[in-house]
Amino acid sequence: MDTGQLIDFLDDDAIETVLVIQEAPTKLQVVTQFGKQKTIKANQIVCRFGDTYTREELAITIPNLRQKTEALASEIDSELLWAGTEPKEKDFAIKEIARNYFGEGRPIRGEEISAICRVLLGDPIRYKRNGLAFQARSEAHVAALLLAGEREAAKKEKERAIGAWLARLLSPEFANGDDAIPADDQDEGVDTRDSAGLDAEFLQALAAFLIDRRESDVSRLFCEKHRDNPREAAFAILSRRRLLPADCNPIKLIAGINPEFSRKALAETEALAAENSVHSDPHERLDLTHLPAFSIDDALTMEIDDAFTIERSANNIRIGIHIADAASLIPLQGAIDNEAQARTLTVYLPEQTFTMLPPRIGTEIVSLRQGERRAVLSLLVELDAATLLPARSEFRSAWIQNAHRLTYEQVDAILADEAPHPLREDLDIAYSAALKLKAERLSRKAFLIARPEMRAHVENGKITLTVIREAGKSSTLVQELMILYNASAARFAQNAALPVIYRVQAPPDGKDFPVGRELVYEPHTARALFKRIRPARLSLEAGAHAGLGEDAYIQATSPIRRYGDLIMQRQLLAHIRGRRPVYEQGELYRVLAAVEDTSREISAIERSSIRFWALEYLARAPEQEYTAIALFEVSGGTLVELEEYPLRAILEGARLKAGERIPARISHVDARSDILRCVPVA
């Protein structure tokens, strides 16, 4: 029969009473109240009880002893115990604290030590445990913990209220605009005295999250509840409650595009602006400022990435394609660089442009503004005088001065002899060279589909839609010279074994695909062609880009507006200056793959925003007639594309063959819900 002393020991933060059946200096074999045998460490012992007991007595003895010590603990004044434990913030053994409380003139019993231990464990505000020792916290420390506890309790109460409110969002009462709290929630203790006030407060916080990107407890819990797309869910709720501006763009709100730059990025911008000088660049550059450089952009463009020069002599022509040198100014992994990587692209929405770089950098210091000297990374191309095709080329760091900031419309007018200009001959040469370059690409089985491009501009509530059905001469000029720059950069990197990320595209499916020519866009046949075109992809190895008809291709012509292009420019400049690559191949792919994913998302946002404002535009002219071109039958009618604007709609109540044209008018349009329906004109 096992006999021994009862002891209390600490198991984590719980006291357990057991019978000791075997004891060594550092370990003890014990039996629990329920007869389970286990090993504990000697330094876990809180106290010993004087009498001896048998294993058979434990089922009665241990509960009785626990009841006795718990009763004694309940009589101990915790605050008085804390006040008498001095000095504060010093470790005391439990026995010392018990002796100080119960008096030093007599032996301290095990029951008293056990009771004191229970009180200490039950008051973590006033006492801090350190093994089998406890510290009495100072008065200031206790006050701070009590305040923290009150704040935490208030926070939990607010979270509970927010949680109850969020649960109501899907209720029929809330959906119908009824602010009354359902009976079920009242039973759970929700305060019904100010439900309207709670609604207003929480909805205001939700609107601040959606519109101003301000975080709060409401937004945090809301995002936890709607993990897939919290901004879309917030938009739906606020829209249902009519708490959003009538003319707001839902795509922009749901995307959460942030127009503001961080304080760190703005501070770095000002520091760079203060240091920036055309004379302070330490790198040797070719001075081309004597040449009348010109740029061609939209009238509203502020981030001017590229410009051109033409040099003519008796024997040859040299075209300069000059790309703004953003890489030399923006510190690698600095605040601006980090934010540019996160933003990925300049986002062009009809109502607003969100630049990738702080405007002071992207639209001023680096932008190739008219009349100002700027650093560039130039491709200088000597053309064969007879064929106007490239004979040789080189990349150089250079200076230029943009003498003529032209628009596409101005260049088209100049080339059509509708407007005299001192650059008339230079523009003729550049356009003629562009046509030769385009013909060469088509001869290499490039393929072009002249799909109409719709642009929308919104200013002061006025919506302007423009449809570009075919590339003008100015667009062809710019496009071909940009392709030449990027293809030349790819060959330069390939020859130098420079790590870059190539853009490759396999040929279209099927030998009968119409390559080597420019195709006229027809909505009902283009869909089948697009299905056969394989998507371009990123590659660490050089490869052909079938769509462009190039053996190798990278993108490096828009470092102000595309982060991937900024990365490529850094690589090219490092090699030109005889330095190691800024990025190793693996890091390059990791960064650019992430950038590519974000770029696709942003492109989708831009397309959706244009469609949103186009639908708003159509809604303002409900009686206007359009020509609907049938694509294919769908449930309830035919999917069509409007000839006047490349917008797809459902033609209701009519079954048409692909390609058939029919007059139609709008029957229902809802821009926010992306609904466009029309009916045949009687």
XYZ file of C-alpha atoms in Angstrom:
682
model
C 0.000 0.000 0.000
C 1.512 3.334 -1.113
C 1.631 6.047 1.586
C 3.132 9.494 1.536
C 2.685 13.227 1.913
C 0.301 15.328 -0.059
C 1.814 18.269 -1.917
C 0.617 21.089 -4.156
C 2.584 21.671 -7.323
C 2.257 24.126 -10.179
C 1.385 22.668 -13.569
C 1.618 25.732 -15.847
C -0.642 28.204 -13.988
C -2.805 25.602 -12.239
C -2.349 24.128 -8.751
C -2.712 20.389 -8.479
C -2.701 18.319 -5.271
C -1.031 14.874 -5.467
C 0.402 12.097 -3.272
C 4.189 11.630 -3.262
C 5.116 7.932 -3.447
C 8.799 8.278 -4.318
C 11.187 11.215 -4.094
C 14.641 11.970 -5.512
C 16.623 15.241 -5.260
C 15.238 16.623 -8.558
C 12.231 14.462 -9.384
C 9.211 12.965 -7.652
C 6.862 10.115 -8.484
C 3.309 11.183 -7.608
C -0.246 9.861 -7.814
C -3.214 12.087 -8.717
C -6.654 12.097 -7.151
C -7.815 9.678 -9.864
C -4.955 7.219 -9.390
C -2.834 8.289 -12.357
C 0.899 8.073 -11.702
C 3.324 10.626 -13.170
C 6.680 12.343 -12.659
C 7.118 15.999 -11.668
C 10.141 18.172 -11.000
C 11.118 19.198 -7.471
C 11.115 22.878 -8.441
C 7.378 22.679 -9.176
C 6.438 22.077 -5.504
C 4.416 24.879 -3.894
C 3.911 23.376 -0.425
C 3.752 20.147 1.574
C 0.952 19.048 3.867
C 2.067 17.472 7.130
C -0.006 14.271 7.416
C 0.519 11.071 5.432
C -2.128 9.392 3.347
C -2.653 6.230 1.358
C -3.464 5.967 -2.337
C -6.933 4.683 -1.447
C -7.756 7.863 0.527
C -7.021 10.302 -2.309
C -10.512 10.332 -3.830
C -11.870 11.869 -0.620
C -8.848 13.578 0.940
C -7.749 15.706 -2.041
C -11.204 17.278 -2.728
C -11.595 18.031 0.994
C -8.161 19.618 1.166
C -8.799 21.657 -1.995
C -12.108 22.896 -0.618
C -10.385 23.922 2.604
C -7.559 25.859 0.886
C -9.964 27.520 -1.557
C -12.148 28.638 1.348
C -9.093 30.090 3.090
C -8.051 31.823 -0.145
C -11.465 33.452 -0.450
C -10.955 35.089 2.980
C -7.637 36.681 1.968
C -7.846 40.369 0.986
C -5.864 40.487 -2.269
C -5.406 44.251 -2.185
C -4.196 44.129 1.457
C -1.851 41.267 0.546
C -0.435 43.362 -2.337
C -0.077 46.478 -0.165
C 1.911 44.520 2.408
C 4.293 42.914 -0.069
C 7.309 45.208 -0.070
C 9.470 46.175 -1.805
C 7.546 46.176 -5.061
C 8.949 44.702 -8.289
C 11.094 42.215 -6.307
C 10.834 38.408 -6.397
C 9.469 36.752 -3.242
C 8.927 33.061 -2.557
C 5.300 32.127 -1.944
C 6.193 31.035 1.565
C 7.710 34.474 2.327
C 4.560 36.242 1.168
C 2.441 33.854 3.270
C 4.600 34.407 6.367
C 4.373 38.188 5.937
C 0.577 38.012 5.621
C -0.235 35.472 8.341
C 2.450 36.616 10.789
C 5.998 35.514 11.553
C 5.485 34.309 15.128
C 4.364 30.800 14.196
C 5.036 28.103 11.592
C 3.229 28.572 8.261
C 0.981 25.660 7.379
C 0.782 24.090 3.924
C -2.858 25.107 3.648
C -1.896 28.789 4.131
C 0.848 28.656 1.499
C -1.554 26.949 -0.918
C -4.226 29.578 -0.265
C -1.749 32.446 -0.818
C -0.576 30.838 -4.057
C -4.159 30.620 -5.297
C -4.684 34.323 -4.569
C -1.450 35.308 -6.326
C -2.318 33.253 -9.395
C -5.799 34.752 -9.457
C -4.539 38.360 -9.495
C -2.218 38.753 -12.529
C -2.748 42.517 -12.465
C -1.055 43.042 -9.081
C 1.356 40.096 -9.239
C 3.801 38.822 -11.791
C 4.866 35.188 -11.606
C 8.470 34.102 -12.133
C 8.608 30.337 -11.613
C 7.697 29.761 -7.951
C 8.382 33.396 -7.069
C 6.052 36.370 -7.411
C 6.581 40.114 -7.725
C 4.148 42.668 -6.389
C 3.823 45.239 -9.162
C 4.210 48.928 -8.370
C 1.160 51.140 -8.020
C 1.909 52.852 -11.326
C 2.338 49.494 -13.049
C -0.968 48.233 -11.644
C -2.742 51.421 -12.748
C -1.337 51.045 -16.265
C -2.460 47.411 -16.484
C -5.930 48.269 -15.182
C -6.232 51.016 -17.790
C -5.056 48.634 -20.498
C -7.611 46.109 -19.317
C -10.375 48.690 -19.471
C -9.334 49.658 -22.961
C -9.202 46.044 -24.058
C -12.657 45.445 -22.586
C -13.965 48.533 -24.384
C -12.360 47.335 -27.589
C -13.953 43.909 -27.248
C -17.302 45.504 -26.528
C -16.973 47.667 -29.636
C -15.936 44.631 -31.674
C -18.967 42.801 -30.342
C -21.196 45.707 -31.366
C -19.553 45.869 -34.791
C -19.910 42.103 -35.142
C -23.615 42.309 -34.350
C -23.969 45.160 -36.853
C -22.126 43.222 -39.541
C -24.404 40.247 -38.920
C -27.378 42.511 -39.565
C -26.076 43.672 -42.938
C -27.550 40.637 -44.630
C -30.845 40.797 -42.770
C -34.023 41.721 -44.705
C -34.644 44.606 -42.298
C -31.287 46.202 -43.110
C -31.612 45.530 -46.830
C -34.953 47.379 -46.810
C -33.462 50.335 -44.964
C -35.131 49.512 -41.615
C -32.789 50.558 -38.799
C -34.604 48.518 -36.169
C -32.535 45.738 -34.648
C -34.094 42.286 -35.103
C -35.458 40.556 -32.021
C -32.806 37.848 -32.203
C -30.068 40.446 -31.780
C -31.950 42.115 -28.943
C -31.926 38.828 -27.085
C -28.146 38.728 -27.419
C -27.795 41.941 -25.488
C -27.376 44.441 -28.327
C -28.038 47.971 -27.112
C -31.181 49.039 -28.985
C -31.256 52.562 -27.572
C -29.050 54.046 -30.293
C -29.195 51.663 -33.222
C -29.558 54.510 -35.728
C -26.498 56.171 -34.241
C -24.513 52.948 -34.486
C -25.561 52.513 -38.084
C -24.431 56.030 -38.917
C -21.091 55.600 -37.150
C -20.303 52.222 -38.668
C -21.487 53.137 -42.162
C -19.349 56.272 -42.002
C -16.336 54.135 -41.091
C -17.133 51.757 -43.956
C -17.383 54.680 -46.383
C -14.052 56.043 -45.123
C -12.494 52.641 -45.817
C -13.884 52.487 -49.348
C -13.439 56.102 -50.436
C -10.450 57.349 -48.406
C -8.756 53.979 -47.649
C -8.858 54.755 -43.903
C -8.483 51.729 -41.639
C -10.594 51.243 -38.509
C -11.985 48.492 -36.308
C -15.029 48.433 -38.572
C -12.957 47.974 -41.732
C -10.708 45.374 -40.098
C -13.616 43.189 -38.993
C -15.411 43.804 -42.272
C -12.359 42.594 -44.216
C -12.188 39.482 -42.055
C -15.820 38.742 -42.860
C -15.410 39.454 -46.591
C -11.946 38.074 -47.342
C -12.435 37.539 -51.080
C -13.238 41.127 -52.042
C -14.008 43.412 -49.095
C -14.049 46.591 -51.198
C -16.627 45.144 -53.575
C -18.788 44.082 -50.621
C -18.459 47.543 -49.043
C -19.448 49.165 -52.317
C -22.550 46.987 -52.582
C -23.674 47.883 -49.041
C -23.010 51.618 -49.339
C -24.547 51.753 -52.790
C -27.670 49.989 -51.538
C -27.942 52.565 -48.769
C -27.378 55.401 -51.291
C -24.364 56.658 -49.360
C -22.052 57.075 -52.364
C -21.847 60.008 -54.804
C -24.141 59.426 -57.766
C -21.337 59.894 -60.311
C -18.627 57.880 -58.565
C -16.704 55.271 -60.531
C -17.291 51.876 -58.851
C -14.295 50.300 -60.568
C -11.952 52.899 -59.067
C -13.472 52.530 -55.606
C -13.423 48.742 -55.638
C -9.838 48.692 -56.934
C -8.767 50.910 -54.031
C -6.333 52.970 -56.104
C -4.446 55.298 -53.793
C -3.754 58.783 -55.223
C -1.530 59.736 -52.303
C 2.171 58.930 -51.988
C 3.746 58.035 -48.644
C 5.480 60.702 -46.585
C 8.780 58.871 -47.078
C 8.388 58.907 -50.860
C 7.487 62.596 -50.876
C 10.426 63.457 -48.597
C 12.795 61.533 -50.877
C 11.277 63.351 -53.854
C 12.013 66.745 -52.348
C 15.567 65.685 -51.506
C 16.136 64.511 -55.097
C 14.581 67.685 -56.467
C 16.921 69.798 -54.341
C 19.959 67.836 -55.534
C 18.922 67.464 -59.167
C 20.881 69.501 -61.684
C 21.722 68.963 -65.337
C 25.321 69.566 -64.319
C 25.448 67.197 -61.352
C 25.126 63.866 -63.208
C 28.467 62.076 -62.674
C 28.040 59.835 -65.733
C 29.561 60.722 -69.086
C 26.803 61.554 -71.548
C 26.698 62.382 -75.217
C 25.449 65.947 -75.675
C 22.703 66.019 -78.302
C 21.047 69.210 -77.118
C 21.972 70.954 -80.410
C 19.485 68.738 -82.252
C 15.811 69.805 -82.370
C 14.264 66.891 -80.481
C 10.520 66.358 -80.690
C 7.992 64.286 -78.743
C 4.572 63.001 -79.830
C 1.933 62.384 -77.158
C -1.685 62.967 -76.285
C -2.476 66.552 -75.410
C -3.067 65.677 -71.745
C 0.092 63.576 -71.310
C 2.401 64.885 -68.579
C 4.757 61.886 -68.264
C 6.728 62.285 -71.496
C 8.877 59.155 -71.784
C 10.181 59.416 -75.310
C 11.427 61.883 -77.900
C 13.149 61.682 -81.287
C 15.858 63.415 -83.287
C 16.756 63.236 -86.979
C 20.285 63.918 -88.243
C 20.817 64.187 -91.967
C 24.065 64.227 -93.901
C 25.070 63.671 -97.503
C 25.537 59.941 -96.969
C 23.287 58.815 -94.169
C 20.430 59.508 -91.807
C 20.553 58.918 -88.079
C 17.396 58.615 -86.031
C 17.698 59.073 -82.285
C 15.112 57.358 -80.096
C 15.500 58.888 -76.643
C 13.926 57.438 -73.484
C 13.799 59.463 -70.274
C 16.486 58.270 -67.854
C 14.531 57.606 -64.677
C 16.901 54.874 -63.479
C 19.824 57.260 -62.851
C 17.725 59.474 -60.586
C 15.610 57.031 -58.542
C 17.581 55.245 -55.786
C 17.301 51.472 -55.862
C 15.074 50.169 -53.024
C 14.456 53.697 -51.785
C 11.033 54.974 -50.779
C 10.137 56.074 -54.326
C 11.355 52.813 -55.835
C 9.426 50.699 -53.324
C 6.238 52.638 -53.928
C 6.687 52.489 -57.710
C 7.073 48.721 -57.481
C 3.882 48.477 -55.437
C 1.973 50.705 -57.888
C 3.510 48.970 -60.933
C 1.991 51.286 -63.545
C 0.586 54.718 -64.075
C -3.168 54.126 -64.079
C -5.156 56.050 -66.668
C -8.816 56.351 -65.746
C -11.211 58.596 -67.661
C -11.667 60.927 -64.715
C -8.182 60.862 -63.212
C -4.594 59.719 -63.748
C -2.695 58.010 -60.924
C 1.017 58.257 -61.632
C 3.481 55.507 -60.782
C 6.082 58.038 -59.629
C 5.442 61.119 -57.498
C 4.352 63.872 -59.931
C 7.351 66.025 -59.016
C 9.515 63.234 -60.451
C 7.384 61.686 -63.189
C 5.842 64.806 -64.710
C 8.600 67.325 -64.010
C 12.173 66.312 -63.191
C 12.405 63.213 -65.427
C 9.705 64.006 -68.002
C 11.039 65.240 -71.358
C 9.372 68.625 -71.065
C 9.650 71.127 -73.847
C 12.597 73.500 -73.608
C 14.342 71.670 -70.754
C 17.568 69.677 -70.823
C 17.036 66.063 -69.835
C 19.070 62.906 -69.323
C 18.081 60.033 -71.618
C 19.074 56.527 -72.650
C 19.253 56.816 -76.427
C 19.224 54.358 -79.288
C 21.053 55.984 -82.208
C 20.134 54.229 -85.455
C 21.919 54.816 -88.752
C 19.573 54.181 -91.648
C 20.609 52.886 -95.031
C 20.033 55.881 -97.288
C 18.518 53.710 -100.027
C 16.201 51.454 -97.997
C 15.671 53.564 -94.852
C 16.201 50.379 -92.841
C 18.611 50.211 -89.863
C 22.216 49.601 -90.880
C 23.827 49.882 -87.447
C 22.856 51.171 -84.026
C 24.216 51.857 -80.552
C 22.886 52.678 -77.101
C 24.287 55.793 -75.432
C 23.656 57.816 -72.299
C 22.891 61.279 -73.605
C 21.469 64.742 -73.052
C 18.672 66.124 -75.220
C 16.425 69.155 -75.161
C 12.863 68.671 -76.344
C 12.325 71.565 -78.735
C 8.850 70.551 -79.963
C 6.176 68.955 -77.788
C 3.748 67.728 -80.440
C 0.432 65.924 -80.252
C -0.671 63.043 -82.468
C -3.219 65.321 -84.096
C -0.590 67.973 -84.874
C 1.776 65.447 -86.457
C -1.017 63.953 -88.566
C -1.880 67.445 -89.784
C 1.771 68.221 -90.580
C 2.245 64.969 -92.509
C -0.971 65.644 -94.432
C 0.336 69.093 -95.462
C -2.446 70.716 -93.474
C -0.111 72.651 -91.157
C 3.354 74.005 -91.972
C 6.121 73.142 -89.485
C 9.944 73.413 -89.409
C 10.143 69.665 -88.674
C 8.153 68.685 -91.768
C 11.095 66.933 -93.464
C 12.237 65.243 -90.247
C 8.731 63.894 -89.663
C 8.550 62.656 -93.261
C 11.818 60.739 -92.787
C 10.671 59.267 -89.451
C 7.317 58.193 -90.882
C 8.875 56.707 -94.019
C 11.321 54.743 -91.856
C 8.401 53.574 -89.686
C 6.576 52.249 -92.748
C 9.701 50.343 -93.799
C 10.074 48.879 -90.307
C 6.418 47.816 -90.299
C 6.751 46.176 -93.718
C 9.843 44.303 -92.535
C 8.002 42.982 -89.476
C 5.087 41.827 -91.613
C 7.539 40.071 -93.912
C 8.680 38.141 -90.826
C 5.074 36.912 -90.338
C 3.975 39.481 -87.786
C 0.218 39.925 -87.579
C -1.775 43.063 -86.855
C -5.473 43.395 -86.067
C -6.614 46.998 -86.239
C -9.118 46.764 -83.417
C -10.972 50.024 -82.644
C -9.794 51.711 -79.465
C -12.302 53.636 -77.378
C -11.123 56.370 -75.045
C -13.164 58.202 -72.449
C -12.452 61.487 -70.733
C -14.483 62.899 -67.868
C -14.134 66.473 -66.690
C -16.593 68.463 -64.568
C -19.233 65.803 -65.154
C -18.921 65.960 -68.953
C -18.140 62.643 -70.669
C -16.280 62.635 -73.974
C -15.937 59.403 -75.963
C -13.432 59.022 -78.797
C -13.080 55.970 -81.018
C -9.822 55.456 -82.908
C -10.580 53.019 -85.705
C -7.193 52.879 -87.358
C -3.728 54.080 -86.469
C -2.864 57.481 -87.895
C 0.511 58.246 -89.379
C 1.703 59.704 -86.072
C 0.708 56.569 -84.157
C 2.467 54.346 -86.680
C 5.607 56.492 -86.398
C 5.735 56.263 -82.602
C 4.725 52.602 -82.424
C 7.334 51.384 -84.912
C 10.179 53.360 -83.336
C 9.240 52.041 -79.887
C 9.233 48.471 -81.219
C 12.623 49.119 -82.831
C 14.016 50.403 -79.507
C 12.745 47.429 -77.518
C 13.835 44.829 -80.083
C 17.285 46.471 -80.303
C 17.528 46.462 -76.487
C 16.704 42.732 -76.470
C 19.431 41.982 -79.028
C 21.880 44.192 -77.095
C 21.146 42.265 -73.882
C 21.342 38.922 -75.676
C 24.751 39.704 -77.203
C 26.093 40.969 -73.872
C 24.703 37.995 -71.887
C 22.915 40.619 -69.760
C 20.124 39.258 -67.515
C 16.811 40.643 -68.737
C 13.278 39.362 -68.977
C 12.203 38.710 -72.554
C 8.655 38.804 -73.810
C 8.026 35.849 -76.075
C 4.971 34.758 -78.014
C 4.451 31.535 -79.917
C 2.836 31.655 -83.387
C -0.976 31.475 -83.548
C -2.704 28.106 -83.706
C -3.239 26.771 -87.210
C -1.255 27.170 -90.411
C -4.122 29.094 -92.011
C -3.905 32.019 -89.571
C -3.529 35.180 -91.680
C 0.006 36.231 -90.665
C 2.131 38.771 -92.511
C -0.606 41.307 -93.033
C -2.770 43.836 -91.274
C -6.276 42.525 -90.737
C -9.446 44.566 -90.882
C -11.374 44.224 -87.635
C -14.781 42.617 -87.915
C -16.460 41.978 -84.544
C -18.082 38.662 -85.566
C -14.880 37.136 -87.001
C -12.302 38.683 -84.662
C -13.429 36.529 -81.737
C -12.378 33.348 -83.528
C -9.026 34.899 -84.462
C -8.313 36.104 -80.928
C -8.941 32.588 -79.607
C -6.131 31.315 -81.811
C -3.588 33.909 -80.660
C -1.369 32.580 -77.900
C -0.672 34.929 -75.006
C 2.746 36.542 -74.673
C 4.723 35.392 -71.651
C 7.824 36.286 -69.675
C 10.995 34.297 -70.250
C 14.549 34.258 -68.921
C 15.702 33.074 -72.346
C 15.484 35.059 -75.575
C 12.773 33.888 -77.947
C 10.681 35.125 -80.827
C 7.668 37.378 -80.388
C 5.421 36.120 -83.185
C 2.875 38.917 -83.036
C 5.548 41.599 -83.487
C 7.702 39.625 -85.895
C 10.818 40.086 -83.744
C 13.460 37.486 -82.847
C 13.789 38.923 -79.319
C 11.885 41.591 -77.429
C 11.878 43.368 -74.073
C 10.027 46.444 -72.816
C 12.167 49.428 -71.793
C 10.532 52.493 -73.364
C 8.291 53.724 -70.510
C 10.375 53.830 -67.296
C 8.296 56.725 -65.933
C 5.030 54.828 -66.341
C 5.906 51.109 -66.077
C 8.001 49.631 -63.281
C 9.082 46.699 -65.452
C 10.561 49.172 -67.945
C 12.414 50.949 -65.128
C 13.980 47.622 -64.145
C 15.062 46.950 -67.740
C 16.531 50.451 -68.018
C 18.614 49.856 -64.886
C 20.035 46.687 -66.405
C 20.895 48.370 -69.725
C 22.521 51.384 -68.067
C 24.598 49.219 -65.736
C 26.109 47.363 -68.700
C 26.694 50.535 -70.726
C 28.617 51.964 -67.758
C 30.690 48.826 -67.298
C 29.072 47.775 -64.044
C 27.614 44.533 -62.738
C 23.908 44.016 -63.460
C 21.637 45.604 -60.876
C 19.504 42.444 -60.739
C 20.516 38.810 -60.991
C 18.392 36.607 -63.208
C 16.400 34.881 -60.467
C 15.578 38.129 -58.651
C 14.687 39.759 -61.956
C 12.130 37.084 -62.783
C 10.632 37.149 -59.278
C 10.119 40.919 -59.331
C 8.856 41.116 -62.896
C 6.477 38.169 -62.513
C 4.795 39.971 -59.599
C 4.763 43.209 -61.586
C 3.182 41.404 -64.545
C 0.336 40.065 -62.399
C -0.426 43.531 -61.043
C -0.173 45.031 -64.538
C -2.881 42.687 -65.800
C -5.139 43.678 -62.918
C -4.593 47.385 -63.608
C -5.251 46.937 -67.328
C -8.550 45.265 -66.453
C -9.416 48.197 -64.177
C -8.682 50.667 -66.984
C -10.842 48.745 -69.471
C -13.691 48.417 -66.977
C -13.534 52.132 -66.158
C -13.765 53.085 -69.831
C -16.797 50.818 -70.229
C -18.392 52.268 -67.089
C -18.169 55.845 -68.372
C -19.199 54.776 -71.866
C -22.372 53.252 -70.408
C -22.957 56.443 -68.432
C -22.585 58.348 -71.699
C -25.146 56.138 -73.462
C -27.545 56.493 -70.545
C -27.629 60.251 -71.140
C -28.861 59.804 -74.737
C -31.519 57.058 -74.457
C -33.216 57.868 -77.795
C -30.049 57.661 -79.873
C -30.035 54.945 -82.542
C -27.038 52.679 -83.124
C -26.048 49.911 -85.509
C -25.799 46.561 -83.714
C -23.538 43.886 -85.232
C -24.510 40.343 -84.257
C -21.862 38.115 -82.677
C -23.724 35.014 -81.485
C -26.994 33.979 -79.888
C -27.379 34.014 -76.102
C -30.226 33.342 -73.725
C -32.933 35.896 -74.361
C -31.487 37.373 -77.536
C -28.220 38.009 -79.357
C -24.888 39.323 -78.157
C -24.026 42.312 -80.334
C -21.334 44.956 -80.648
C -22.306 48.545 -81.393
C -20.690 49.839 -84.556
C -20.452 53.423 -83.296
C -18.721 52.406 -80.059
C -16.954 49.039 -79.493
C -19.335 48.083 -76.683
C -21.034 44.725 -76.313
C -24.706 44.499 -75.408
C -27.611 42.074 -75.351
C -30.064 42.640 -78.188
C -33.374 41.548 -76.709
C -36.062 39.668 -78.580
C -34.092 39.058 -81.768
C -32.146 36.108 -83.139
C -29.552 37.235 -85.672
C -26.833 35.509 -87.641
C -23.206 36.415 -86.941
C -22.254 39.580 -88.808
C -25.836 40.702 -89.428
C -26.388 44.426 -88.823
C -29.573 45.936 -87.426
C -30.634 49.405 -86.181
C -31.098 49.391 -82.407
C -31.677 51.685 -79.481
C -30.861 51.327 -75.799
C -33.601 49.700 -73.715
C -31.783 49.439 -70.390
C -28.393 50.650 -69.224
C -26.967 50.498 -65.699
C -23.296 51.451 -65.557
C -22.831 50.374 -61.950
C -24.200 46.917 -62.642
C -22.478 46.726 -66.057
C -25.770 46.138 -67.859
C -26.338 47.229 -71.453
C -29.396 46.009 -73.325
C -30.933 47.196 -76.546
C -33.886 46.424 -78.786
C -34.354 46.563 -82.557
C -35.717 49.817 -83.931
C -39.213 49.192 -85.191
